Tab-separated table of C-alpha atoms and ligand atoms in Angstrom:
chain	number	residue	atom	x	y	z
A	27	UNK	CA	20.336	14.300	-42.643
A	28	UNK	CA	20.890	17.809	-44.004
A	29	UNK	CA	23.416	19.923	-42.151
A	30	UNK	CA	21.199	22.330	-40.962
A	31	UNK	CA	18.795	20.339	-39.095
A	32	UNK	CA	21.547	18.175	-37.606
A	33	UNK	CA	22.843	22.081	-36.434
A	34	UNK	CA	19.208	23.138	-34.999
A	35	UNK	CA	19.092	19.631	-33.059
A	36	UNK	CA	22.842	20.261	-31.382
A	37	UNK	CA	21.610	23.774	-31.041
A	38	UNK	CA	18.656	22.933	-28.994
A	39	UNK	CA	20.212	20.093	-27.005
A	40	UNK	CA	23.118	22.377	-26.133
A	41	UNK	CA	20.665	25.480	-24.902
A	42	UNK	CA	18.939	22.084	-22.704
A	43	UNK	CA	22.588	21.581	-21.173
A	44	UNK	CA	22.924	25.559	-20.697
A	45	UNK	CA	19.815	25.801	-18.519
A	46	UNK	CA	20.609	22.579	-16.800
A	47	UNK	CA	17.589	20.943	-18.044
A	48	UNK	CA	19.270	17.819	-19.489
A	49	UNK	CA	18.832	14.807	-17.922
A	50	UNK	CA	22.503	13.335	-16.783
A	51	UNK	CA	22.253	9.747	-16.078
A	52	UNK	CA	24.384	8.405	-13.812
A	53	UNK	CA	25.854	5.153	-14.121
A	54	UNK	CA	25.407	2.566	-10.887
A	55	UNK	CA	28.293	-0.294	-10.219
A	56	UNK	CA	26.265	-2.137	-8.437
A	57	UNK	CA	22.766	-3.963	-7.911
A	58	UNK	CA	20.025	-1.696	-7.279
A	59	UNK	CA	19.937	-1.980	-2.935
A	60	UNK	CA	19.626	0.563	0.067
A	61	UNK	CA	23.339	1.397	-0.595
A	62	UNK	CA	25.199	1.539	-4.257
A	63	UNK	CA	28.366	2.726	-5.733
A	64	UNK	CA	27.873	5.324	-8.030
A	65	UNK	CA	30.914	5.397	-10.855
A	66	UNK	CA	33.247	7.457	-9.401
A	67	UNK	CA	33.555	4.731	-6.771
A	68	UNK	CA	31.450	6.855	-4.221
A	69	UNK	CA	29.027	4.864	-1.893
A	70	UNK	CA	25.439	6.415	-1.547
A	71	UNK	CA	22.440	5.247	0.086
A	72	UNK	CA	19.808	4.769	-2.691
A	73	UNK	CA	16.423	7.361	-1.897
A	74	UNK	CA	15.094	7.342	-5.678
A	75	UNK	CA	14.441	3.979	-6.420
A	76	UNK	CA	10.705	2.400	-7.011
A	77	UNK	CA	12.484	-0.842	-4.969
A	78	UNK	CA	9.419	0.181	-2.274
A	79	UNK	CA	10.261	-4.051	-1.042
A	80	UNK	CA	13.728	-4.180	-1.452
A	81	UNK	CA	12.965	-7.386	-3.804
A	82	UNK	CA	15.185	-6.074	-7.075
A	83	UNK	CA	18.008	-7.924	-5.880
A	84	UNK	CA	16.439	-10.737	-3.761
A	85	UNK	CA	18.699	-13.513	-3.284
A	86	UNK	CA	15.388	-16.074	-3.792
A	87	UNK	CA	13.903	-13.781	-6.827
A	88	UNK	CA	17.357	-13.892	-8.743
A	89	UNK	CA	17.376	-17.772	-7.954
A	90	UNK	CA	13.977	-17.804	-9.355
A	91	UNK	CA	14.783	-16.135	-12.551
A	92	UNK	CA	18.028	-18.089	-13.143
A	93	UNK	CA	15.661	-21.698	-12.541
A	94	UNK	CA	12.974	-19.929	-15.164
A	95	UNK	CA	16.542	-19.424	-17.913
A	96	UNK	CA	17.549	-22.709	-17.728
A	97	UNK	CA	14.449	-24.374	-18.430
A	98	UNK	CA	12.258	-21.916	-20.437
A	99	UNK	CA	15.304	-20.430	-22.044
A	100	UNK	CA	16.106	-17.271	-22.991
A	101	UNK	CA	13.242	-15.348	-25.347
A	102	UNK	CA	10.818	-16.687	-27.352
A	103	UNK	CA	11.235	-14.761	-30.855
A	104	UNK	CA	7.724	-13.899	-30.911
A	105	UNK	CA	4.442	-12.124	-29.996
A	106	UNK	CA	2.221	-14.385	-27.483
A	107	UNK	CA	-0.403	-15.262	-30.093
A	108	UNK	CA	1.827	-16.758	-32.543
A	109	UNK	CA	4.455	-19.448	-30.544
A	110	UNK	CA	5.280	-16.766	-27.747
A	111	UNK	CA	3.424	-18.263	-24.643
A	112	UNK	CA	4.701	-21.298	-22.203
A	113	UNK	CA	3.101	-22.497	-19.624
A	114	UNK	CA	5.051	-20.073	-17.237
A	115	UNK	CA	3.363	-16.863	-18.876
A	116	UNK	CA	-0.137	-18.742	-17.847
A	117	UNK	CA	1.385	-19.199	-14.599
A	118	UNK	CA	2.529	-15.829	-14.015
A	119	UNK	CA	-1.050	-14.180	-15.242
A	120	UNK	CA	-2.872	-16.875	-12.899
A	121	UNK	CA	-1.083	-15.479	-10.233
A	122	UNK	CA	-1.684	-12.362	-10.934
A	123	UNK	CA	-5.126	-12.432	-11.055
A	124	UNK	CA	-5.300	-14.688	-7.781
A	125	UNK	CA	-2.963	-11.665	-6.006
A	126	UNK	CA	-5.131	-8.746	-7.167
A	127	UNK	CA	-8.689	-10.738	-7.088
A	128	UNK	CA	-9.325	-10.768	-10.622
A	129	UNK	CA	-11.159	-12.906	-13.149
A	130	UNK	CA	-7.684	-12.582	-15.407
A	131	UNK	CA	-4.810	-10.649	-16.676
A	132	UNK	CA	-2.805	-10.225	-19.748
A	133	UNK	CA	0.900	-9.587	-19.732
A	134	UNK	CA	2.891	-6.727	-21.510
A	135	UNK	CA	6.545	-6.283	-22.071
A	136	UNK	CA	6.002	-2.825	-19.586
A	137	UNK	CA	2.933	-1.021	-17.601
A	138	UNK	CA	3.736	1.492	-20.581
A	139	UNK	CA	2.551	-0.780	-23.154
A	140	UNK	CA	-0.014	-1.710	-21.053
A	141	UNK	CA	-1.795	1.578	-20.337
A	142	UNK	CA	-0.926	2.138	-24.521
A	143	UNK	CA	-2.731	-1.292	-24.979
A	144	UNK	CA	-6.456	-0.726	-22.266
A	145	UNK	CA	-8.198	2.355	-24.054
A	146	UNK	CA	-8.213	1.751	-27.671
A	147	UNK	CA	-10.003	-1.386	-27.901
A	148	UNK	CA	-12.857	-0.572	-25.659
A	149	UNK	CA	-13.723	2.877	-26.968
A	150	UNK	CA	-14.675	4.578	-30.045
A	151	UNK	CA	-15.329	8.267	-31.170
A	152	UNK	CA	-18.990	7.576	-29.556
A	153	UNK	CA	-17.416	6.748	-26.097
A	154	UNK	CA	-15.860	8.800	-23.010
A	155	UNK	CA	-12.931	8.780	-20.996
A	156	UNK	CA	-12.225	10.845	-18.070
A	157	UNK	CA	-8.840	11.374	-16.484
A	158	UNK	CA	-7.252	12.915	-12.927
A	159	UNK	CA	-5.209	15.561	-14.583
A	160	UNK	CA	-2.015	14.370	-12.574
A	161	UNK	CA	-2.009	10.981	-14.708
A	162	UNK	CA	0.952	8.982	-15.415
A	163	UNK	CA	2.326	9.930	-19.319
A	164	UNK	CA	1.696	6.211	-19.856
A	165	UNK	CA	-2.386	6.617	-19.217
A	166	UNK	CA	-2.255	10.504	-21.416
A	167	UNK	CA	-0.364	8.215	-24.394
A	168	UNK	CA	-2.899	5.927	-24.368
A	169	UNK	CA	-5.852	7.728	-24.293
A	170	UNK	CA	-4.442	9.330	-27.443
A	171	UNK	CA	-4.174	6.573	-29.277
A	172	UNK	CA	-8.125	6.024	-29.503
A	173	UNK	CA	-10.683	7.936	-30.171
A	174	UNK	CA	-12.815	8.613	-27.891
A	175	UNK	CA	-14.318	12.012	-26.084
A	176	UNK	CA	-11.295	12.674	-23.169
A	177	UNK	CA	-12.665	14.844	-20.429
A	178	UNK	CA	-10.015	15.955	-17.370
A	179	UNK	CA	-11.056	16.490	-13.978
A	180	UNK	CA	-8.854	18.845	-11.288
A	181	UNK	CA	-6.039	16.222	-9.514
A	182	UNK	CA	-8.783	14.153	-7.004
A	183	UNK	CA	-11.284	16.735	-6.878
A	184	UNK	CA	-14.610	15.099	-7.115
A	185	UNK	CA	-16.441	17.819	-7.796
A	186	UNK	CA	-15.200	18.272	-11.019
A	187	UNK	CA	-15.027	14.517	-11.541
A	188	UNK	CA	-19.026	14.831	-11.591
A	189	UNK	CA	-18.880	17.593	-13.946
A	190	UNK	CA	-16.989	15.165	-16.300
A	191	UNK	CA	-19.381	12.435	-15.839
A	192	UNK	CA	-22.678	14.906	-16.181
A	193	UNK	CA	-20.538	16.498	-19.171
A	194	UNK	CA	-20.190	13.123	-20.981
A	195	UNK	CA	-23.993	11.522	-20.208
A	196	UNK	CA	-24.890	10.910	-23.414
A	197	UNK	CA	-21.677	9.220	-24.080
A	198	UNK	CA	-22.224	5.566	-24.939
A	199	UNK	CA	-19.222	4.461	-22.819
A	200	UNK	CA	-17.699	5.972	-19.727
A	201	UNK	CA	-14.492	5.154	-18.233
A	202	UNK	CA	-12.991	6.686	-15.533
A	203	UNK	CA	-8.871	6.420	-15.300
A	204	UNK	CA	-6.113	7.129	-12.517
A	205	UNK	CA	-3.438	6.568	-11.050
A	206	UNK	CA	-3.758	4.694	-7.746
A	207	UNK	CA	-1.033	6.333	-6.137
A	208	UNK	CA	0.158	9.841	-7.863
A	209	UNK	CA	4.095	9.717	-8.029
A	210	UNK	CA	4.804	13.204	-7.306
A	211	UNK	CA	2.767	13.886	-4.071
A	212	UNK	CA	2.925	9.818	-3.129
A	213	UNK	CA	-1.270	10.610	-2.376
A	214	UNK	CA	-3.972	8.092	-3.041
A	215	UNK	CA	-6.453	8.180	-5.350
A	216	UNK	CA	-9.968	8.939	-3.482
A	217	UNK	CA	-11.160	5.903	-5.388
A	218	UNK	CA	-14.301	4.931	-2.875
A	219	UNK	CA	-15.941	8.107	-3.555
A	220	UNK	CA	-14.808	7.550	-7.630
A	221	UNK	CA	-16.387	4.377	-8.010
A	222	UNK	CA	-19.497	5.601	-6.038
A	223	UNK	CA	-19.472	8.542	-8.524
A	224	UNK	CA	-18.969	5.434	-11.444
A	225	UNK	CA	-21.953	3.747	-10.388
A	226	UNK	CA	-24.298	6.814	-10.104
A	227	UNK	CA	-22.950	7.721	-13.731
A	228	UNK	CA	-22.730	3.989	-15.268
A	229	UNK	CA	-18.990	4.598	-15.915
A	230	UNK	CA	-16.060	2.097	-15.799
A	231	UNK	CA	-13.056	2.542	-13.521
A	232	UNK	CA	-9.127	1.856	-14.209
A	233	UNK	CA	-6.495	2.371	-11.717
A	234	UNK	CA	-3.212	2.542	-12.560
A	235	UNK	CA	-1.458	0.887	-9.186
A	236	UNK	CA	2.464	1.093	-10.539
A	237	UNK	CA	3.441	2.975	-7.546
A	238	UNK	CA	0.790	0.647	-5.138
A	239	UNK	CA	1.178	-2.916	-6.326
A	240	UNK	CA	3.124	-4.874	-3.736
A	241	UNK	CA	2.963	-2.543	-0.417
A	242	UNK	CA	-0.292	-0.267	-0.689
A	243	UNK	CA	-3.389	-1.900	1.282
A	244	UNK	CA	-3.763	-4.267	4.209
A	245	UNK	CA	-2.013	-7.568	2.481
A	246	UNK	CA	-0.042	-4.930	-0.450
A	247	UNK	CA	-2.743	-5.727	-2.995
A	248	UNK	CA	-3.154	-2.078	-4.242
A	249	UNK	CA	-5.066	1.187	-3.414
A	250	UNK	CA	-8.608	-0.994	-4.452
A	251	UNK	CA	-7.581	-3.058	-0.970
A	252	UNK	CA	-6.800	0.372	0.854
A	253	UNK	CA	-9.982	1.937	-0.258
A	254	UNK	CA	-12.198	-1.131	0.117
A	255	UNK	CA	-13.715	-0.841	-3.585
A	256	UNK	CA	-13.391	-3.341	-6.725
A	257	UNK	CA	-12.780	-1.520	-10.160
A	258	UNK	CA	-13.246	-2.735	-13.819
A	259	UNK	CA	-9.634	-2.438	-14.349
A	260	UNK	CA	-6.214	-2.553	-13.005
A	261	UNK	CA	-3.187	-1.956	-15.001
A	262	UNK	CA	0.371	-2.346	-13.022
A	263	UNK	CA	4.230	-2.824	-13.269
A	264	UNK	CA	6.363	-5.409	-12.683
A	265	UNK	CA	8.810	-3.037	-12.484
A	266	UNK	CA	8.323	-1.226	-9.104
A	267	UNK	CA	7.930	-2.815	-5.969
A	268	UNK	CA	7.288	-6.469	-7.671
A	269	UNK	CA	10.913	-6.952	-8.240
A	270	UNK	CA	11.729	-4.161	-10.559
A	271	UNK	CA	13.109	-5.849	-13.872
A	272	UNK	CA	10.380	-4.924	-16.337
A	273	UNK	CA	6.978	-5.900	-17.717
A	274	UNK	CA	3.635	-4.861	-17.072
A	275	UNK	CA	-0.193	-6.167	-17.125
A	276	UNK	CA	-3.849	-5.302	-17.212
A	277	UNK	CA	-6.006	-7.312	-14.862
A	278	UNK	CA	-9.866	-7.335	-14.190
A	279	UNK	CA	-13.235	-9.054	-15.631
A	280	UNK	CA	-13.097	-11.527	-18.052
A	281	UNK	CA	-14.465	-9.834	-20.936
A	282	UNK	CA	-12.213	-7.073	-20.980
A	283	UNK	CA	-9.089	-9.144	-20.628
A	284	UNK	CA	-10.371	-11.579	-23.913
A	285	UNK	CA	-10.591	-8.314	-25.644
A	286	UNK	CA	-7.335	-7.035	-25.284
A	287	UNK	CA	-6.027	-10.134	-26.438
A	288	UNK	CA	-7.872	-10.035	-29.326
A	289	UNK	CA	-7.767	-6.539	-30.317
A	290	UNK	CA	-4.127	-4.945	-28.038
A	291	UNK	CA	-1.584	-3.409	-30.067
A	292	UNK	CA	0.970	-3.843	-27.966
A	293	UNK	CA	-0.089	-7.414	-27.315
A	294	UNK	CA	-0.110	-8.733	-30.565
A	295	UNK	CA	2.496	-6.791	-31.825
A	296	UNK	CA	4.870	-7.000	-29.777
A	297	UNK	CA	6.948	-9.547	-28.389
A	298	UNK	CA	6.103	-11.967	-25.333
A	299	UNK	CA	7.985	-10.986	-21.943
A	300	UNK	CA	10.881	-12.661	-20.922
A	301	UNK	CA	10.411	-16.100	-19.434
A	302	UNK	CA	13.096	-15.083	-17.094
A	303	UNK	CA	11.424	-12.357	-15.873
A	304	UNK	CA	8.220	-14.258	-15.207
A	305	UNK	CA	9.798	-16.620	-13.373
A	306	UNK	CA	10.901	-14.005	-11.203
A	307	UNK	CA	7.708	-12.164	-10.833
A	308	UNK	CA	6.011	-15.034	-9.900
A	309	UNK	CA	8.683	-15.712	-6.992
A	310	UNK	CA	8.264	-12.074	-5.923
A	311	UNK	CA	4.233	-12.753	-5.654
A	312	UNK	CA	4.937	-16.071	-3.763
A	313	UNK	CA	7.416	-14.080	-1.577
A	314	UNK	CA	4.555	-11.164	-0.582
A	315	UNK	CA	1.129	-13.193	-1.251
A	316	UNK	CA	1.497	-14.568	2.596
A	317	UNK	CA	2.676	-12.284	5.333
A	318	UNK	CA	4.602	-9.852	3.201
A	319	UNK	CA	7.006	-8.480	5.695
A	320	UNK	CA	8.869	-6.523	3.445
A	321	UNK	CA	5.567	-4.038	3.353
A	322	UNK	CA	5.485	-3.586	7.012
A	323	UNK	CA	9.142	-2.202	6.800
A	324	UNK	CA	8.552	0.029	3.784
A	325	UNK	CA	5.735	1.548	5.630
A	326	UNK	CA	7.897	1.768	9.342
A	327	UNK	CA	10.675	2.997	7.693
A	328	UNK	CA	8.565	5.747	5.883
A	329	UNK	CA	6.784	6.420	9.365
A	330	UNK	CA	9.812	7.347	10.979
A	331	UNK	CA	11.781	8.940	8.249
A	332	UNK	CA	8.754	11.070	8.180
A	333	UNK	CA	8.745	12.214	11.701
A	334	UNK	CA	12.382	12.463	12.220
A	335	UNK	CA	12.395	15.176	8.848
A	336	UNK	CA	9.235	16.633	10.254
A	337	UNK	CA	10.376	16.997	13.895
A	338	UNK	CA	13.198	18.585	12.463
A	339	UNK	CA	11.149	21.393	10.855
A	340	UNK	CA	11.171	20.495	7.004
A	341	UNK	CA	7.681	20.759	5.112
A	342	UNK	CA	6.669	17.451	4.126
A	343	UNK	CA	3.355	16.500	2.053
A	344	UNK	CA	1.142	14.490	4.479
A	345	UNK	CA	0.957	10.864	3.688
A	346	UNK	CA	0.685	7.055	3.769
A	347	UNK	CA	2.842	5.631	1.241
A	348	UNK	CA	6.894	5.445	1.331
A	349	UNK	CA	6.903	8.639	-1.656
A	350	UNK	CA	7.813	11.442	1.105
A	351	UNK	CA	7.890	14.782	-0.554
A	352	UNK	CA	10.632	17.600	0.725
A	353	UNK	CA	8.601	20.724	-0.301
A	354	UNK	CA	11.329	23.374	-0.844
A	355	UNK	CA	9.075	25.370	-3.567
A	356	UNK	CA	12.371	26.965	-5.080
A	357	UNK	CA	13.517	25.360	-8.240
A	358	UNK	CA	17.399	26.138	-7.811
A	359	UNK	CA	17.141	25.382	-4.473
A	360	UNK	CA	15.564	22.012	-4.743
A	361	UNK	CA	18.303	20.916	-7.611
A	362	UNK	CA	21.125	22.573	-5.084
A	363	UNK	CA	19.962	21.104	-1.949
A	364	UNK	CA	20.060	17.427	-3.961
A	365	UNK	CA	23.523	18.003	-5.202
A	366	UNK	CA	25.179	18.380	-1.752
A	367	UNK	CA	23.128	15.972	-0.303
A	368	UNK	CA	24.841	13.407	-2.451
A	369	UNK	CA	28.026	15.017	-1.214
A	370	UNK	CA	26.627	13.945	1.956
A	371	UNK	CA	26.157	10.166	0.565
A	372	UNK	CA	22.352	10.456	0.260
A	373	UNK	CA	20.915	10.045	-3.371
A	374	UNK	CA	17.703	11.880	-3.843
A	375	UNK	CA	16.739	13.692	-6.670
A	376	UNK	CA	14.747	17.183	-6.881
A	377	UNK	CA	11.824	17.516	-8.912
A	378	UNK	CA	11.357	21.153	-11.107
A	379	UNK	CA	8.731	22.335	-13.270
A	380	UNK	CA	7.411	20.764	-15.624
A	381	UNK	CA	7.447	16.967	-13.946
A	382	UNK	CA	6.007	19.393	-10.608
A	383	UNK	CA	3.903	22.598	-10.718
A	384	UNK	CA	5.955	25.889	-11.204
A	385	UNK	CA	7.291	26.911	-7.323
A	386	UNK	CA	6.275	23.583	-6.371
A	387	UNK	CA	9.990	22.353	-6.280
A	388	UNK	CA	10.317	19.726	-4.532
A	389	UNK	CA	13.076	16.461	-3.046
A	390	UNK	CA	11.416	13.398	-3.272
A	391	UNK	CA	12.411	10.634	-1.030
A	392	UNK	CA	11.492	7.154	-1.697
A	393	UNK	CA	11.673	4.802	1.092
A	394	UNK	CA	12.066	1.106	1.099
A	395	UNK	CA	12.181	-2.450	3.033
A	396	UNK	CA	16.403	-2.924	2.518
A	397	UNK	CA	16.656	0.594	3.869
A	398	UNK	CA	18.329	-0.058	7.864
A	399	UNK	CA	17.398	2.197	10.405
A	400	UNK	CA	21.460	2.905	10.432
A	401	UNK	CA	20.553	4.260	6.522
A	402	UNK	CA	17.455	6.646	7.939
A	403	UNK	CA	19.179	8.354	10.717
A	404	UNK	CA	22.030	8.865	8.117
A	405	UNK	CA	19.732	10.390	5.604
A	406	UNK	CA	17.700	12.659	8.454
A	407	UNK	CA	21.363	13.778	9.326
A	408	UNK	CA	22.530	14.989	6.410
A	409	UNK	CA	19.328	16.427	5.747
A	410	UNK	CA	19.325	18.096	8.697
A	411	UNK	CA	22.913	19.926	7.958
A	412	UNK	CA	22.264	20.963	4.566
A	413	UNK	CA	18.823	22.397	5.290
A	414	UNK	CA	20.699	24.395	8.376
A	415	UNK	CA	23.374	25.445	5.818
A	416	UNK	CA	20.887	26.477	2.896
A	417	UNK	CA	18.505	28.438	5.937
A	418	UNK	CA	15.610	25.893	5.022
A	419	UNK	CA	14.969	25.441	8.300
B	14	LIG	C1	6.141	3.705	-13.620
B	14	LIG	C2	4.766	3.841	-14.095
B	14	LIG	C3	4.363	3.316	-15.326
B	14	LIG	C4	5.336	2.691	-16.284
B	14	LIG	O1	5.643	1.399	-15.907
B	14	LIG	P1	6.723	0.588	-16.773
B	14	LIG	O2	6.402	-0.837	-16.515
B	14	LIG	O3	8.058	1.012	-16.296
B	14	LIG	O4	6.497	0.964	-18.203
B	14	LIG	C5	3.035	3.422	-15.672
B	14	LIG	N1	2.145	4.028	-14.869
B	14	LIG	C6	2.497	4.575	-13.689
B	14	LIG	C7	1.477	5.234	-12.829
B	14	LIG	C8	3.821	4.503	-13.265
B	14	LIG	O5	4.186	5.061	-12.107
């Protein structure tokens, strides 16, 4: 590396650090739970973690995972197609597929991979795909990596969704993609009147359900349960709700699924998930396939979180998942008011242009099943100070 790039890199990460755009991580000492210890020894309850079930550190998932070790081992070295699948990977997809109502599914090592892995082999330059501008960066990475015609529709406006879809007739392919539920606002996708707009056009429909998978709908099978509809595709994360280690899959007809695993990059170049991790999965989906009690206290404890903050007076976007959205609109206030709420033992994080809309600033507050009522009214306390102190409300 010459010396002057190496200076123009330092340069530019050091004017990140000077605006206090650089991301700091900060390092846990603990489990992911309700409550961790941060590293300076400081106990915080936990408000920005995808743990919607509480299952990351499940007593029965760990179990699970340890039981899937000792007899599958540890990795297996290689990509699925070559000597990278066990009967527990077959297992895990059945399951899967059986959970979301699917013909099949095909595993990745993240939803990532996935989303990089569902475009490319289904459309070419003469085909069409057409995407909620509020997308995950997963779904925007992958529809770069093909070639087909991308048209963008306004965030859930339908409207322009049929603009698209008129726009794109003579396409050979259609296919419609979003995110079930959009991470930023925690709103669902308005997907009965997308796949009515799908079938008028002849389009296909993938929903992303990473933020849905597990809690979402009447039995926590995703935004396609909540909304009553079936689409083509699903892609989703094992790294959310389902248990939160990592790992990711695409689930829906049969054709599509044999394609992928003929033609996926990041299937069949890239190595087989973790038998450890499947093992665990699959407890999680044994755990939530029955009664799921976990998503009845996600969904309580965002209820009354949500009241509590908006009896209080704070502008909340209206909702039904456990994403809650502090509106504060103000960038340095937003960043501020998350600083000495961690003071306060709450960890939340506030969002700032460009991951929200400019003067969109905004605290978002995930809620979840290990979160006590104890936790809530500890949260909704300290809220309540600081937003006296900063005149918020
Ligand atoms: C989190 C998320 C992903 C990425 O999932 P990983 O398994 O962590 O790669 C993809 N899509 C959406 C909508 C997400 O929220």
């Amino acid at each position: 590396m010459t010396k002057d790039l190496e200076r123009e890199l330092n340069e530019y990460l050091d004017t990140l650090k000077d605006k206090g755009l650089n991301k700091e991580e900060r390092i846990l000492n603990t489990p992911q739970s309700g409550e961790i210890e941060v590293n300076d020894g400081k106990k915080v309850i936990n408000f920005c973690a995808n743990n919607y079930l509480g299952l990351s550190n499940n007593k029965e998932v760990i179990e699970a995972s340890k039981e899937a070790l000792d007899r599958w081992g540890y990795g297996l070295s290689s990509v699925r197609f070559i000597c990278g699948t066990q009967q527990i990977h077959k297992d895990l997809e059945a399951k899967m597929s059986s959970f979301l109502k699917t013909d099949d599914t095909i595993l990745f090592s993240s939803c990532f991979d996935a989303n990089g892995a569902l475009f490319e082999p289904l459309l070419k330059k003469e085909d069409a795909i057409i995407s909620d501008e509020l997308n995950h960066a997963s779904i925007i990475d992958g529809v770069r990596l093909c070639k087909a015609q991308r048209f963008r529709y306004k965030h859930s406006n339908m409207k322009d969704l049929e603009r698209c879809l008129i726009e794109s007739k003579d396409c050979r392919r259609k296919l419609i993609a979003t995110d079930g539920v959009f991470s930023m606002d925690g709103d669902i996708a308005k997907l009965k009147e997308i796949v009515q707009l799908a079938n008028k056009y002849d389009a296909l429909v993938m929903v992303d359900d990473s933020h849905a998978s597990g809690y979402i709908g009447k039995t926590g099978r995703g935004t396609c349960e909540y909304c009553g509809v079936e689409v083509d595709l699903i892609s989703t994360t094992f790294g959310k709700a389902l248990g939160g280690a990592s790992g990711g899959c695409i689930s829906g007809k049969q054709c599509l699924i044999d394609l992928f695993r003929e033609h996926a990059r990041p299937y069949l170049f890239s190595n087989t998930l973790a038998p450890a991790i499947a093992g665990g999965t699959i407890k999680v989906l044994e755990l939530i396939e029955k009664e799921n009690p976990y998503r009845i206290k996600t969904l309580e404890n965002a209820k009354y979180f949500r009241s509590k903050m908006e009896e209080a007076g704070f502008d909340l976007v209206k909702g039904d998942t456990a994403i809650v959205p502090v509106m504060l609109y103000n960038e340095v206030t937003a960043v501020k008011m998350a600083e000495k709420l961690l003071d306060e033992g709450v960890y939340v994080i506030g969002f700032c242009y460009p991951v929200v809309p400019l003067n969109k600033a905004r605290i978002r507050v995930q809620l979840s099943a290990v979160h006590t009522k104890e936790h809530l009214d500890r949260a909704i306390k300290a809220f309540i100070k600081i937003g006296k102190e900063m005149k918020i409300i």
